[in-house]
Amino acid sequence: MLSYEELLEQHSAELRLSRLVGGRGGLSAIVRAGAELTGKVTALFDLHDRLIARAGPEGFKRASVPPVARSRAAVPAAAEARKPVVVPADPVAQLYRRQLLGEIFVDDAVVGWLVVLEHPTPLRAIDAFLAMRMAEHLGREFLVQRRIASVAWNARASLARQLLRGTCDQQDLRSSGEYLGVDISARRVLAYVLDRDREDVDDEQLAVDLEHQLRLDVLAVRGSEGTVLLVEAPRETNPMSTVAHVKTALNAVTSRLPGNRIAGVSSVSEPSRLRRAYREAREVAHCVDRFVPASSQRRVLAVDDLGPARLFLANSDAESVRGYVDDVLGPLLAGDPRGTNHLLTLQKYFDTGRSVRAAAARLGVHENTVRLRFERMHDLTGLNVLGNASDQLSVQTALLVVRLQGHPAVSVIDPAAAECRPETA
């Protein structure tokens, strides 16, 4: 039977904790209040055993708390769910003090753990009640924060959709941006992540992970074929450097997703050109989807990697494109050393802006050797690459497909990565 004083203490604690749910302090405020009510070091861990908040009475606010995984491993098997249990001290397990351990639930799912250390004062009978009520209110606060995050996410996704469409009143857009802390006037890079298989991909988490990698604001919205990501581009940064940074980060983030994710990245675009950036990124993603092997490690490419040929490759029948490549470059694709040198020469020629002298320097051969190779290519394919602009376009487009497919003679859309092989005329 509880005494009047004990009932009064429980009632006072319940009122204090309940007032904190949904308040400005969030989860940390409830943990601080719990530490003051119990007079003990109190900590909150999330579902992945990461410390979210820690508090203690005056003089013990920074006291260390053992990893919750150790505490959970020491919980008796018969412990009753939803009620805090006393975890005994066990120096062997590096648990040097007793503690109360409580599960935190949202509906019927565990979302975290509450720890009340027997430090600096001994455990009291009322501490179990306080720990139980803290766990209950922390669960409610988790639910409140989830709902707030969901509303904010939906609002940001709606803003992203409006920016893409470009049909919303600018004053309304500006007001939404100010409310959400988004600079609507910023230049952005648009990434289009294909997800035709509808795998269980969390679009919000994808945006958060990319933000963490880039340290830049990322808006996201779900499309019919995947996820569209709008990455803010720093004004003081070179646009090409920004695109390269986005590609690298997106490669790292998508490599952790289920399935074989592919993505296209636009150039840096002003707000008024985001619809064009959307088309660019989508076309690049479709080119990667059609022609880059599933085993390739480079499944994220940018619009500048492909050039205008992406329009042809993204919107043509894949088999017809492969037939076109065979018609144009077929005699050079047999795999013999001479064909290999011819393909590499073509790559260097186009990579250096159609300069015979620069291509020869890249290859480490004389200019006449390069000209001789082009004469032999003319004999083999019937195409005059040095003298006919139409033939140049045909060869450059076919060579792009060959590079996308990962032909061993040329680099995979990364001129700096190509190695000059031993040369024979």
XYZ file of C-alpha atoms in Angstrom, residues 1-414:
414
model
C 0.000 0.000 0.000
C 1.488 3.319 -1.064
C 1.668 6.156 1.401
C 0.156 9.553 0.712
C 3.618 11.028 0.192
C 4.496 8.317 -2.351
C 1.236 8.845 -4.250
C 1.878 12.604 -4.255
C 5.409 12.101 -5.618
C 4.125 9.802 -8.369
C 1.369 12.255 -9.294
C 3.793 15.189 -9.406
C 6.234 13.208 -11.584
C 3.460 12.163 -13.968
C 2.304 15.760 -14.421
C 5.839 16.975 -15.073
C 6.644 14.275 -17.628
C 3.333 14.543 -19.467
C 3.777 18.310 -19.954
C 7.056 17.708 -21.795
C 5.595 15.512 -24.557
C 5.376 17.549 -27.761
C 7.293 20.442 -26.207
C 10.402 22.231 -27.425
C 12.884 20.099 -25.535
C 11.922 16.845 -27.229
C 13.385 13.558 -26.025
C 16.297 15.237 -24.226
C 13.930 17.244 -21.998
C 12.218 14.067 -20.796
C 15.589 12.427 -20.060
C 16.733 15.502 -18.096
C 13.516 15.534 -16.108
C 13.897 11.830 -15.370
C 17.440 12.368 -14.087
C 16.206 15.102 -11.764
C 13.252 13.055 -10.516
C 15.330 9.947 -9.803
C 18.504 11.749 -8.800
C 20.456 9.372 -11.037
C 22.299 9.282 -14.329
C 19.729 8.574 -17.040
C 20.275 7.772 -20.721
C 18.257 7.080 -23.858
C 19.437 4.779 -26.676
C 17.844 4.290 -30.083
C 16.994 1.043 -31.848
C 20.575 0.758 -33.129
C 22.082 1.134 -29.633
C 23.233 4.705 -30.328
C 23.146 7.167 -27.440
C 20.496 9.824 -28.096
C 20.471 11.713 -24.799
C 22.116 11.531 -21.387
C 21.568 13.533 -18.178
C 22.364 13.372 -14.496
C 21.965 15.316 -11.263
C 24.222 18.285 -10.567
C 27.855 17.243 -10.742
C 27.138 13.986 -12.613
C 25.711 15.265 -15.911
C 28.581 13.871 -17.996
C 28.922 10.540 -16.194
C 29.660 7.660 -18.544
C 26.967 5.118 -19.431
C 27.901 1.599 -20.561
C 26.735 0.510 -24.036
C 23.122 -0.621 -23.825
C 23.965 -3.841 -25.700
C 25.813 -5.069 -22.589
C 22.811 -4.273 -20.405
C 20.374 -6.016 -22.727
C 22.573 -9.106 -22.826
C 22.359 -9.296 -19.015
C 18.555 -9.049 -18.785
C 16.957 -12.198 -17.339
C 15.142 -14.263 -19.970
C 11.931 -14.228 -17.939
C 11.808 -10.411 -17.690
C 8.340 -9.022 -18.332
C 8.005 -6.821 -21.419
C 7.078 -3.137 -21.006
C 8.244 -3.088 -17.390
C 11.731 -1.853 -16.417
C 13.965 -4.581 -15.024
C 16.917 -4.368 -12.674
C 20.158 -5.345 -14.400
C 22.655 -6.571 -11.790
C 26.220 -5.324 -11.633
C 28.636 -7.634 -13.411
C 32.297 -6.539 -13.590
C 33.060 -9.367 -16.024
C 30.555 -7.839 -18.482
C 31.892 -4.359 -17.622
C 28.661 -3.418 -15.848
C 29.995 -1.849 -12.679
C 26.671 -0.597 -11.269
C 23.128 -1.873 -11.095
C 20.704 -0.198 -13.430
C 17.085 -0.083 -14.480
C 16.541 -0.974 -18.130
C 13.231 -0.221 -19.844
C 12.011 -0.791 -23.402
C 10.432 2.124 -25.250
C 7.501 1.262 -27.492
C 5.627 3.001 -30.279
C 2.485 0.932 -30.744
C 3.872 -2.609 -30.434
C 7.368 -1.962 -31.787
C 10.464 -1.290 -29.687
C 12.098 1.988 -30.757
C 14.703 2.406 -28.029
C 15.881 1.732 -24.493
C 15.936 3.760 -21.288
C 18.740 3.268 -18.772
C 18.715 4.564 -15.169
C 22.070 3.929 -13.478
C 22.373 3.335 -9.756
C 24.607 6.400 -9.588
C 25.201 8.548 -7.615
C 22.433 7.333 -5.274
C 21.026 3.832 -4.565
C 17.945 2.593 -6.403
C 14.652 3.266 -4.620
C 11.304 1.537 -4.962
C 9.814 4.569 -6.741
C 12.596 4.577 -9.353
C 10.992 1.597 -11.105
C 7.725 3.550 -11.378
C 9.559 6.653 -12.639
C 11.462 4.611 -15.223
C 8.208 3.033 -16.432
C 6.532 6.438 -16.813
C 9.610 7.910 -18.523
C 9.600 5.035 -21.024
C 5.881 5.592 -21.693
C 6.290 9.327 -22.314
C 9.427 8.834 -24.378
C 7.416 6.484 -26.613
C 4.793 9.190 -27.056
C 7.491 11.743 -27.869
C 8.984 9.385 -30.468
C 5.534 9.175 -32.079
C 5.118 12.976 -32.021
C 8.539 13.473 -33.602
C 7.746 10.902 -36.291
C 4.551 12.721 -37.191
C 6.327 16.081 -37.272
C 9.080 14.615 -39.464
C 6.444 13.095 -41.761
C 4.683 16.445 -42.163
C 8.001 18.207 -42.847
C 9.034 15.520 -45.347
C 5.720 15.787 -47.197
C 6.045 19.575 -47.286
C 9.601 19.384 -48.680
C 8.521 16.797 -51.263
C 5.661 19.082 -52.300
C 8.086 22.005 -52.650
C 10.404 19.860 -54.778
C 7.498 18.937 -57.049
C 6.539 22.610 -57.428
C 10.111 23.594 -58.277
C 10.244 20.910 -60.962
C 6.949 21.901 -62.522
C 7.699 25.615 -62.382
C 3.995 26.440 -62.361
C 3.570 27.741 -58.803
C 3.380 31.430 -57.935
C 6.861 32.686 -56.991
C 5.623 34.383 -53.836
C 3.997 31.145 -52.656
C 7.202 29.270 -53.438
C 9.265 31.824 -51.555
C 6.985 31.601 -48.531
C 7.154 27.789 -48.525
C 10.922 27.923 -48.856
C 11.293 30.329 -45.950
C 9.071 28.156 -43.758
C 11.074 25.017 -44.570
C 14.493 26.663 -44.588
C 15.002 26.041 -48.333
C 16.588 28.597 -50.676
C 14.334 28.410 -53.731
C 16.652 30.732 -55.698
C 19.617 28.356 -55.371
C 21.085 26.561 -58.362
C 20.644 22.800 -58.138
C 21.898 19.533 -59.552
C 19.116 17.051 -60.280
C 19.689 13.313 -59.853
C 17.253 10.744 -61.230
C 17.514 7.344 -59.484
C 15.713 4.625 -61.431
C 13.709 2.110 -59.401
C 11.544 0.214 -61.844
C 11.432 -2.897 -59.665
C 9.736 -0.918 -56.861
C 12.152 -2.338 -54.298
C 11.681 -1.337 -50.683
C 13.704 1.893 -50.928
C 13.077 4.653 -48.416
C 13.151 7.870 -50.474
C 13.442 10.007 -47.361
C 16.401 8.001 -46.069
C 18.037 8.196 -49.489
C 17.824 12.005 -49.363
C 19.105 12.086 -45.779
C 22.057 9.829 -46.648
C 22.957 11.997 -49.638
C 22.736 15.132 -47.488
C 25.089 13.503 -44.987
C 27.575 12.675 -47.750
C 27.463 16.091 -49.417
C 26.743 18.431 -46.489
C 24.299 20.161 -48.839
C 20.523 20.607 -48.806
C 18.698 17.844 -50.716
C 15.035 17.852 -51.710
C 13.418 14.614 -52.877
C 10.201 13.576 -54.526
C 8.932 10.198 -55.699
C 8.423 9.787 -59.435
C 6.793 7.097 -61.552
C 10.111 5.340 -62.190
C 12.095 6.167 -59.088
C 13.316 9.042 -56.962
C 14.173 12.581 -58.054
C 16.769 14.358 -55.888
C 17.418 18.105 -56.069
C 20.831 18.984 -54.607
C 21.629 22.610 -53.782
C 24.810 23.766 -55.566
C 27.090 26.150 -53.623
C 27.393 29.409 -55.550
C 31.113 29.724 -54.936
C 31.928 26.211 -56.222
C 32.833 25.349 -59.810
C 29.795 23.678 -61.460
C 31.846 20.758 -62.820
C 33.296 20.112 -59.363
C 29.801 20.151 -57.883
C 28.526 17.592 -60.415
C 31.554 15.362 -59.791
C 30.949 15.590 -56.035
C 27.284 14.641 -56.470
C 28.189 11.649 -58.671
C 30.706 10.347 -56.155
C 28.306 10.716 -53.223
C 25.390 9.200 -55.146
C 27.521 6.210 -56.129
C 28.350 5.639 -52.454
C 24.734 6.012 -51.300
C 23.081 3.896 -54.017
C 25.642 1.096 -53.625
C 24.037 0.349 -50.245
C 20.513 0.063 -51.671
C 18.869 -3.260 -52.591
C 19.033 -4.241 -56.235
C 21.251 -2.703 -58.888
C 20.576 1.017 -58.651
C 21.382 3.342 -61.525
C 21.153 7.113 -61.748
C 21.548 10.049 -64.095
C 22.838 13.444 -62.978
C 22.109 16.787 -64.644
C 24.394 19.782 -64.984
C 24.110 22.639 -62.474
C 20.846 24.447 -63.280
C 19.113 27.659 -62.352
C 15.606 27.275 -60.831
C 13.981 28.244 -64.143
C 15.779 25.361 -65.908
C 14.968 22.525 -63.507
C 12.436 20.988 -65.909
C 15.194 20.719 -68.491
C 17.537 19.297 -65.828
C 14.883 16.670 -65.073
C 14.786 15.600 -68.724
C 18.590 15.523 -68.905
C 18.994 13.355 -65.816
C 16.192 11.016 -66.885
C 17.736 10.525 -70.340
C 21.146 9.771 -68.797
C 19.583 7.248 -66.396
C 17.869 5.484 -69.296
C 21.148 5.369 -71.249
C 22.871 3.751 -68.277
C 19.961 1.344 -67.863
C 20.150 0.258 -71.506
C 23.858 0.020 -72.185
C 25.982 -0.129 -69.018
C 26.429 -3.752 -67.858
C 24.835 -4.658 -64.536
C 28.249 -5.743 -63.261
C 29.770 -2.297 -63.806
C 30.830 -0.267 -60.783
C 29.998 2.989 -62.623
C 26.217 3.064 -62.613
C 25.923 6.818 -61.982
C 26.713 9.117 -64.918
C 26.161 12.798 -65.654
C 24.826 14.584 -68.695
C 28.292 15.898 -69.610
C 29.618 12.325 -69.626
C 27.358 11.495 -72.569
C 26.867 14.763 -74.450
C 24.021 15.289 -76.945
C 24.174 11.655 -78.105
C 22.142 10.770 -75.004
C 19.003 11.963 -76.860
C 19.549 9.315 -79.528
C 20.554 6.568 -77.094
C 17.766 7.192 -74.563
C 14.960 7.269 -77.099
C 15.969 4.606 -79.635
C 15.425 0.873 -79.618
C 18.364 -0.731 -77.806
C 18.812 -3.514 -80.333
C 18.783 -1.021 -83.190
C 21.495 0.990 -81.443
C 23.637 -2.126 -81.011
C 23.167 -2.891 -84.712
C 24.175 0.683 -85.522
C 27.364 0.304 -83.480
C 28.238 -2.903 -85.280
C 27.636 -1.247 -88.659
C 29.897 1.702 -87.787
C 32.689 0.112 -85.748
C 32.243 -3.607 -86.367
C 35.624 -4.180 -88.075
C 37.381 -2.570 -85.073
C 35.625 -4.652 -82.406
C 37.109 -8.063 -83.213
C 39.620 -7.823 -80.367
C 42.880 -7.974 -82.328
C 45.704 -5.564 -81.278
C 45.289 -3.362 -84.343
C 41.563 -2.858 -83.686
C 42.319 -2.129 -80.043
C 44.794 0.594 -81.030
C 42.304 2.077 -83.467
C 39.572 2.323 -80.811
C 41.961 3.892 -78.315
C 43.120 6.370 -80.951
C 39.532 7.357 -81.661
C 38.884 7.896 -77.959
C 41.954 10.130 -77.538
C 41.102 12.045 -80.705
C 37.615 12.929 -79.462
C 38.747 13.470 -75.861
C 41.238 16.100 -77.040
C 38.742 18.070 -79.111
C 39.529 16.353 -82.445
C 43.203 17.286 -82.329
C 45.622 14.896 -84.060
C 48.605 16.503 -82.320
C 47.068 16.289 -78.814
C 45.870 12.726 -79.418
C 49.383 11.705 -80.499
C 50.814 13.270 -77.351
C 48.315 11.384 -75.190
C 49.154 8.132 -76.956
C 52.910 8.744 -76.915
C 53.301 8.310 -80.684
C 54.157 10.518 -83.675
C 51.395 12.500 -85.401
C 51.996 10.578 -88.616
C 51.243 7.338 -86.741
C 47.833 8.726 -85.772
C 47.125 9.840 -89.348
C 48.167 6.408 -90.642
C 45.722 4.734 -88.244
C 42.892 6.944 -89.484
C 43.717 5.952 -93.058
C 43.527 2.275 -92.086
C 40.224 2.881 -90.266
C 38.933 4.469 -93.451
C 39.913 1.355 -95.387
C 38.230 -0.919 -92.801
C 35.007 1.014 -92.149
C 34.633 3.331 -95.134
C 34.413 6.324 -92.740
C 36.558 9.417 -93.167
C 36.820 10.587 -89.553
C 39.420 13.310 -90.228
C 37.691 14.855 -93.207
C 33.935 14.327 -92.872
C 31.842 15.877 -90.082
C 28.965 13.410 -90.583
C 31.339 10.454 -90.269
C 32.815 12.033 -87.136
C 29.365 12.211 -85.528
C 28.577 8.610 -86.466
C 31.843 7.291 -85.035
C 31.665 9.412 -81.881
C 28.123 8.206 -81.118
C 29.025 4.551 -81.712
C 32.190 4.933 -79.625
C 30.110 6.317 -76.757
C 28.029 3.124 -76.700
C 31.190 1.008 -76.791
C 32.536 2.899 -73.781
C 29.246 2.555 -71.918
C 29.361 -1.181 -72.502
C 32.852 -1.340 -71.009
C 34.894 -2.466 -74.005
C 38.395 -3.324 -72.721
C 40.114 -1.192 -75.373
C 38.726 2.100 -74.074
C 37.908 3.727 -70.757
C 34.405 3.804 -69.314
C 33.332 7.439 -69.752
C 36.317 8.708 -67.770
